[in-house]
Amino acid sequence: MTTGWPKYLLITLALAFLGANIALPLAAVFVEAFAKGWDAYVEGIIEPDALAAVRLTLLVAAIAVPFNIVFGLAASWAITKFDFRGKAVLITMIDLPFSVSPVVSGLIYVLLFGLQGWFGESLRDAGVQIIFAVPGIVLATVFVTFPFVARELIPLMQEQGRDEEEAARSLGAGGWTVFRRVTLPNIKWGLLYGVLLCNARAMGEFGAVSVVSGHIRGLTNTMPLHVEILYNEYNFVAAFAVASLLAGLALVTLLVKSLLEWRFADTIAGSGH
Amino acid sequence: MATRTLLGYRRSILPGFGLTFGFTVFALSLIVLIPLSAVFIKTAGMGWDQFVAVAFSRRALLAYRLSFGAAAIAALINAVFGLLVAWVLVRTDFPGKRIVSALVDLPFALPTAVAGIALTALYASNGWIGQYLEPAGIKVAFSPLGVVVALTFIGLPFVVRTVEPVLADLGAEVEEAAASLGATRWQSFTRVVFPAVAPALATGFALAFARGVGEYGSVIFIAGNLPFRSEIAPLLIVQQLEQYNYAGATAIAATMLVASFAVLMAINALQAWDRGRREA
């Protein structure tokens, strides 16, 4: 074991790197947000366009996260409770959105539903707008968050096996009862962990949403997009004020995530991502 | 007892395979596979000359070079400091370690646009860090160096979280054993620790690299986006889209997708290597 001064040197180096790379940017958000005092800060947040952005961000997360829960539960049930060929390929494909650039994640929906896209004309004739409207923002968000719950639950349920479910089933419990009474209690903390990370990404997504949103103030502007608009207008205090809400969300996410890791380490598959 | 059917699915006493498997494949196709295939179908219909003219124009080539180059440099910085941070978190104890450990994941949780404007504020000529660097002739904000800074921020947790469990598995005993056999600290690191964590470190590097190549939000604020100089590849896609040039945007996107799939396969191979080493 390394002891004495080399150990302290290494700790100091690591903390200095983390301080410059992590702590300073985080501190900068709040310092810039309060640069002109409390009143200017509050003004940046209660302005109608900012509030509209907060509402849209909450709405998008309220659709994308439940979808992700349903998909994650279905995918992990199918993958871990049954044997079939091509399982590894299926898991890799569920992970695909993680290796696609956010900008490309938005572009693919423009290619499908944009005015010059595959379904552009028929959508226009039907009076349905997806791109530069809320449905496009939801789709892009669902794409970038697609793997979150599934990739948390699959390793966890793989490790837990099928014995308990099979026992309950042979004692006469119906499928839904087995899931609700046996599986769900076993995976609830892992599920919450996945939902937490999924929600952080859904509320914070920028690139994919930026491509499909059209940036219409008060209508198709999510919080991260609103931050960009304010910043590009040199309205730094308001930009950082809205950004501080998102940074607060990130801190709460990290706090709950850490609590889950400390308390329920054995029923959570792994940290990160 | 088991009867094999389509896909080699074996009958189980648990219900719900048809429903859950069906929904999984349905959602995957509708949200991920069909939309992604649009990029390649659109590219295939565009003709080679038109594709090359956009996807391999001088401006695009310079943007790839910046995206891939900066991602590689940032991932390398993170490989060095990420290993150091992981080692400190696993092997040492200090007050506030839990908070430090939680903060390592901040780049996962902080929206990229927020990271982008915060880093720009720090490294601008009047920023907390920029005011000391600029007199020394180092310009970070609005230059290619800014891209490296942003990607270093984004990539750190990938390395730390991949290396950490391997170091913990390895245990402090092997380092102590090496020391008791007369190894110097440097020998114990190069001969014992490094070979053991190398596959995980390579995986972390590749994950950080892959994320960096496609990263957009944290970069565009600090990069300055000067054509031929500090433009990243994802930004070119956005610019083509803003001019309603779908074909141009698609050509660059297809090139980037092929590159990311190649990196993805490399990551899978590295992870298999890592697992093989740890189980052996």
PDB file of C-alpha atoms in Angstrom, chain B residues 64-227:
ATOM      1  CA  TYR B  64     -13.939  15.301 -38.446  1.00  0.00           C
ATOM      2  CA  ARG B  65     -10.282  15.886 -37.646  1.00  0.00           C
ATOM      3  CA  LEU B  66     -11.255  18.252 -34.842  1.00  0.00           C
ATOM      4  CA  SER B  67     -14.053  16.010 -33.491  1.00  0.00           C
ATOM      5  CA  PHE B  68     -11.990  12.820 -33.539  1.00  0.00           C
ATOM      6  CA  GLY B  69      -8.690  14.492 -32.602  1.00  0.00           C
ATOM      7  CA  ALA B  70     -10.078  16.468 -29.670  1.00  0.00           C
ATOM      8  CA  ALA B  71     -12.056  13.427 -28.474  1.00  0.00           C
ATOM      9  CA  ALA B  72      -8.869  11.316 -28.562  1.00  0.00           C
ATOM     10  CA  ILE B  73      -6.790  13.914 -26.671  1.00  0.00           C
ATOM     11  CA  ALA B  74      -9.545  14.413 -24.084  1.00  0.00           C
ATOM     12  CA  ALA B  75      -9.976  10.655 -23.627  1.00  0.00           C
ATOM     13  CA  LEU B  76      -6.211  10.329 -23.145  1.00  0.00           C
ATOM     14  CA  ILE B  77      -6.195  13.068 -20.482  1.00  0.00           C
ATOM     15  CA  ASN B  78      -9.113  11.294 -18.821  1.00  0.00           C
ATOM     16  CA  ALA B  79      -7.346   7.928 -19.004  1.00  0.00           C
ATOM     17  CA  VAL B  80      -4.441   9.379 -16.997  1.00  0.00           C
ATOM     18  CA  PHE B  81      -6.440  11.419 -14.477  1.00  0.00           C
ATOM     19  CA  GLY B  82      -9.358   8.992 -14.402  1.00  0.00           C
ATOM     20  CA  LEU B  83      -7.001   6.178 -13.340  1.00  0.00           C
ATOM     21  CA  LEU B  84      -5.533   8.480 -10.703  1.00  0.00           C
ATOM     22  CA  VAL B  85      -8.983   9.467  -9.386  1.00  0.00           C
ATOM     23  CA  ALA B  86     -10.179   5.845  -9.384  1.00  0.00           C
ATOM     24  CA  TRP B  87      -7.049   4.741  -7.507  1.00  0.00           C
ATOM     25  CA  VAL B  88      -7.449   7.508  -4.921  1.00  0.00           C
ATOM     26  CA  LEU B  89     -11.151   6.659  -4.444  1.00  0.00           C
ATOM     27  CA  VAL B  90     -10.505   2.922  -4.042  1.00  0.00           C
ATOM     28  CA  ARG B  91      -7.225   2.848  -2.111  1.00  0.00           C
ATOM     29  CA  THR B  92      -7.253   5.893   0.129  1.00  0.00           C
ATOM     30  CA  ASP B  93      -9.465   7.516   2.687  1.00  0.00           C
ATOM     31  CA  PHE B  94      -9.929  11.206   3.284  1.00  0.00           C
ATOM     32  CA  PRO B  95     -12.641  13.432   4.724  1.00  0.00           C
ATOM     33  CA  GLY B  96     -15.449  14.109   2.251  1.00  0.00           C
ATOM     34  CA  LYS B  97     -14.567  11.170   0.036  1.00  0.00           C
ATOM     35  CA  ARG B  98     -18.216  10.245  -0.490  1.00  0.00           C
ATOM     36  CA  ILE B  99     -19.037  13.724  -1.754  1.00  0.00           C
ATOM     37  CA  VAL B 100     -16.038  13.688  -4.082  1.00  0.00           C
ATOM     38  CA  SER B 101     -17.065  10.267  -5.366  1.00  0.00           C
ATOM     39  CA  ALA B 102     -20.618  11.469  -6.032  1.00  0.00           C
ATOM     40  CA  LEU B 103     -19.366  14.571  -7.831  1.00  0.00           C
ATOM     41  CA  VAL B 104     -17.341  12.464 -10.271  1.00  0.00           C
ATOM     42  CA  ASP B 105     -20.680  11.620 -11.924  1.00  0.00           C
ATOM     43  CA  LEU B 106     -21.660  15.274 -12.343  1.00  0.00           C
ATOM     44  CA  PRO B 107     -20.929  15.225 -16.111  1.00  0.00           C
ATOM     45  CA  PHE B 108     -23.499  12.416 -16.473  1.00  0.00           C
ATOM     46  CA  ALA B 109     -26.158  14.390 -14.635  1.00  0.00           C
ATOM     47  CA  LEU B 110     -25.473  17.994 -15.670  1.00  0.00           C
ATOM     48  CA  PRO B 111     -27.205  19.001 -18.928  1.00  0.00           C
ATOM     49  CA  THR B 112     -24.586  19.551 -21.608  1.00  0.00           C
ATOM     50  CA  ALA B 113     -25.734  23.086 -22.404  1.00  0.00           C
ATOM     51  CA  VAL B 114     -25.205  24.066 -18.766  1.00  0.00           C
ATOM     52  CA  ALA B 115     -21.721  22.548 -18.811  1.00  0.00           C
ATOM     53  CA  GLY B 116     -21.031  24.424 -22.049  1.00  0.00           C
ATOM     54  CA  ILE B 117     -21.890  27.897 -20.781  1.00  0.00           C
ATOM     55  CA  ALA B 118     -20.204  27.274 -17.414  1.00  0.00           C
ATOM     56  CA  LEU B 119     -16.925  26.195 -19.047  1.00  0.00           C
ATOM     57  CA  THR B 120     -17.093  29.151 -21.426  1.00  0.00           C
ATOM     58  CA  ALA B 121     -17.529  31.525 -18.490  1.00  0.00           C
ATOM     59  CA  LEU B 122     -14.493  29.950 -16.762  1.00  0.00           C
ATOM     60  CA  TYR B 123     -12.168  30.053 -19.761  1.00  0.00           C
ATOM     61  CA  ALA B 124     -13.229  33.353 -21.385  1.00  0.00           C
ATOM     62  CA  SER B 125     -10.548  36.052 -21.242  1.00  0.00           C
ATOM     63  CA  ASN B 126     -12.153  37.553 -18.112  1.00  0.00           C
ATOM     64  CA  GLY B 127     -13.073  34.177 -16.561  1.00  0.00           C
ATOM     65  CA  TRP B 128     -11.683  32.645 -13.364  1.00  0.00           C
ATOM     66  CA  ILE B 129      -9.221  30.466 -15.298  1.00  0.00           C
ATOM     67  CA  GLY B 130      -9.031  32.337 -18.604  1.00  0.00           C
ATOM     68  CA  GLN B 131      -7.660  35.513 -17.007  1.00  0.00           C
ATOM     69  CA  TYR B 132      -4.509  33.637 -16.002  1.00  0.00           C
ATOM     70  CA  LEU B 133      -4.121  31.613 -19.202  1.00  0.00           C
ATOM     71  CA  GLU B 134      -4.656  34.391 -21.718  1.00  0.00           C
ATOM     72  CA  PRO B 135      -1.666  36.556 -20.598  1.00  0.00           C
ATOM     73  CA  ALA B 136       0.439  33.390 -20.928  1.00  0.00           C
ATOM     74  CA  GLY B 137      -0.636  33.190 -24.557  1.00  0.00           C
ATOM     75  CA  ILE B 138      -2.973  30.203 -24.062  1.00  0.00           C
ATOM     76  CA  LYS B 139      -6.359  30.837 -25.615  1.00  0.00           C
ATOM     77  CA  VAL B 140      -8.890  28.183 -24.600  1.00  0.00           C
ATOM     78  CA  ALA B 141     -12.345  29.658 -25.204  1.00  0.00           C
ATOM     79  CA  PHE B 142     -13.324  30.073 -28.854  1.00  0.00           C
ATOM     80  CA  SER B 143     -10.455  27.899 -30.084  1.00  0.00           C
ATOM     81  CA  PRO B 144      -9.886  24.174 -30.739  1.00  0.00           C
ATOM     82  CA  LEU B 145      -8.391  23.891 -27.252  1.00  0.00           C
ATOM     83  CA  GLY B 146     -11.835  24.736 -25.857  1.00  0.00           C
ATOM     84  CA  VAL B 147     -13.208  21.620 -27.548  1.00  0.00           C
ATOM     85  CA  VAL B 148     -10.631  19.510 -25.680  1.00  0.00           C
ATOM     86  CA  VAL B 149     -11.577  21.160 -22.368  1.00  0.00           C
ATOM     87  CA  ALA B 150     -15.300  20.478 -22.888  1.00  0.00           C
ATOM     88  CA  LEU B 151     -14.720  16.856 -23.919  1.00  0.00           C
ATOM     89  CA  THR B 152     -12.417  16.316 -20.930  1.00  0.00           C
ATOM     90  CA  PHE B 153     -15.247  17.440 -18.654  1.00  0.00           C
ATOM     91  CA  ILE B 154     -17.761  15.152 -20.394  1.00  0.00           C
ATOM     92  CA  GLY B 155     -15.565  12.036 -20.505  1.00  0.00           C
ATOM     93  CA  LEU B 156     -14.111  11.745 -16.991  1.00  0.00           C
ATOM     94  CA  PRO B 157     -16.786   9.527 -15.354  1.00  0.00           C
ATOM     95  CA  PHE B 158     -16.561   6.955 -18.154  1.00  0.00           C
ATOM     96  CA  VAL B 159     -12.951   6.174 -17.220  1.00  0.00           C
ATOM     97  CA  VAL B 160     -13.347   6.424 -13.429  1.00  0.00           C
ATOM     98  CA  ARG B 161     -16.477   4.226 -13.291  1.00  0.00           C
ATOM     99  CA  THR B 162     -14.976   1.575 -15.583  1.00  0.00           C
ATOM    100  CA  VAL B 163     -11.636   1.329 -13.771  1.00  0.00           C
ATOM    101  CA  GLU B 164     -12.948   1.605 -10.179  1.00  0.00           C
ATOM    102  CA  PRO B 165     -14.528  -1.880  -9.844  1.00  0.00           C
ATOM    103  CA  VAL B 166     -11.468  -3.551 -11.383  1.00  0.00           C
ATOM    104  CA  LEU B 167      -9.122  -1.814  -8.938  1.00  0.00           C
ATOM    105  CA  ALA B 168     -11.421  -2.770  -6.054  1.00  0.00           C
ATOM    106  CA  ASP B 169     -11.439  -6.413  -7.221  1.00  0.00           C
ATOM    107  CA  LEU B 170      -7.679  -6.409  -7.478  1.00  0.00           C
ATOM    108  CA  GLY B 171      -7.356  -5.553  -3.802  1.00  0.00           C
ATOM    109  CA  ALA B 172      -4.583  -3.688  -2.051  1.00  0.00           C
ATOM    110  CA  GLU B 173      -2.901  -6.997  -1.168  1.00  0.00           C
ATOM    111  CA  VAL B 174      -1.272  -7.447  -4.570  1.00  0.00           C
ATOM    112  CA  GLU B 175       0.339  -4.029  -4.327  1.00  0.00           C
ATOM    113  CA  GLU B 176       1.506  -4.888  -0.785  1.00  0.00           C
ATOM    114  CA  ALA B 177       2.783  -8.249  -1.978  1.00  0.00           C
ATOM    115  CA  ALA B 178       4.731  -6.587  -4.775  1.00  0.00           C
ATOM    116  CA  ALA B 179       6.221  -4.145  -2.278  1.00  0.00           C
ATOM    117  CA  SER B 180       7.158  -6.901   0.172  1.00  0.00           C
ATOM    118  CA  LEU B 181       8.924  -8.738  -2.666  1.00  0.00           C
ATOM    119  CA  GLY B 182      11.092  -5.674  -3.119  1.00  0.00           C
ATOM    120  CA  ALA B 183       9.294  -3.895  -5.936  1.00  0.00           C
ATOM    121  CA  THR B 184       9.556  -0.139  -5.992  1.00  0.00           C
ATOM    122  CA  ARG B 185       6.323   1.839  -6.212  1.00  0.00           C
ATOM    123  CA  TRP B 186       6.915   2.474  -9.889  1.00  0.00           C
ATOM    124  CA  GLN B 187       7.557  -1.224 -10.559  1.00  0.00           C
ATOM    125  CA  SER B 188       4.473  -2.223  -8.618  1.00  0.00           C
ATOM    126  CA  PHE B 189       2.440   0.160 -10.754  1.00  0.00           C
ATOM    127  CA  THR B 190       3.878  -0.754 -14.159  1.00  0.00           C
ATOM    128  CA  ARG B 191       4.200  -4.502 -13.539  1.00  0.00           C
ATOM    129  CA  VAL B 192       1.196  -5.277 -11.327  1.00  0.00           C
ATOM    130  CA  VAL B 193      -1.508  -2.605 -11.256  1.00  0.00           C
ATOM    131  CA  PHE B 194      -1.342  -1.313 -14.802  1.00  0.00           C
ATOM    132  CA  PRO B 195      -1.525  -4.704 -16.568  1.00  0.00           C
ATOM    133  CA  ALA B 196      -4.503  -5.661 -14.406  1.00  0.00           C
ATOM    134  CA  VAL B 197      -6.501  -2.518 -15.149  1.00  0.00           C
ATOM    135  CA  ALA B 198      -5.358  -2.106 -18.773  1.00  0.00           C
ATOM    136  CA  PRO B 199      -8.466  -3.674 -20.380  1.00  0.00           C
ATOM    137  CA  ALA B 200     -10.804  -1.604 -18.206  1.00  0.00           C
ATOM    138  CA  LEU B 201      -8.755   1.504 -18.858  1.00  0.00           C
ATOM    139  CA  ALA B 202      -8.918   0.878 -22.608  1.00  0.00           C
ATOM    140  CA  THR B 203     -12.684   0.375 -22.357  1.00  0.00           C
ATOM    141  CA  GLY B 204     -13.074   3.613 -20.403  1.00  0.00           C
ATOM    142  CA  PHE B 205     -10.917   5.427 -22.953  1.00  0.00           C
ATOM    143  CA  ALA B 206     -13.053   4.085 -25.817  1.00  0.00           C
ATOM    144  CA  LEU B 207     -16.329   5.011 -24.061  1.00  0.00           C
ATOM    145  CA  ALA B 208     -15.084   8.547 -23.389  1.00  0.00           C
ATOM    146  CA  PHE B 209     -13.803   8.808 -26.957  1.00  0.00           C
ATOM    147  CA  ALA B 210     -17.104   7.611 -28.448  1.00  0.00           C
ATOM    148  CA  ARG B 211     -19.069  10.081 -26.351  1.00  0.00           C
ATOM    149  CA  GLY B 212     -16.692  12.907 -27.266  1.00  0.00           C
ATOM    150  CA  VAL B 213     -16.892  12.354 -31.017  1.00  0.00           C
ATOM    151  CA  GLY B 214     -20.651  12.928 -31.064  1.00  0.00           C
ATOM    152  CA  GLU B 215     -20.839  15.528 -28.303  1.00  0.00           C
ATOM    153  CA  TYR B 216     -22.571  18.772 -29.206  1.00  0.00           C
ATOM    154  CA  GLY B 217     -24.111  20.755 -26.340  1.00  0.00           C
ATOM    155  CA  SER B 218     -21.073  21.323 -24.165  1.00  0.00           C
ATOM    156  CA  VAL B 219     -18.815  22.082 -27.127  1.00  0.00           C
ATOM    157  CA  ILE B 220     -20.647  24.630 -29.262  1.00  0.00           C
ATOM    158  CA  PHE B 221     -20.554  27.377 -26.652  1.00  0.00           C
ATOM    159  CA  ILE B 222     -16.838  27.187 -25.929  1.00  0.00           C
ATOM    160  CA  ALA B 223     -15.585  26.290 -29.426  1.00  0.00           C
ATOM    161  CA  GLY B 224     -16.423  29.603 -31.097  1.00  0.00           C
ATOM    162  CA  ASN B 225     -17.403  27.604 -34.205  1.00  0.00           C
ATOM    163  CA  LEU B 226     -15.001  29.248 -36.659  1.00  0.00           C
ATOM    164  CA  PRO B 227     -15.267  27.552 -40.087  1.00  0.00           C
TER     165      PRO B 227
END
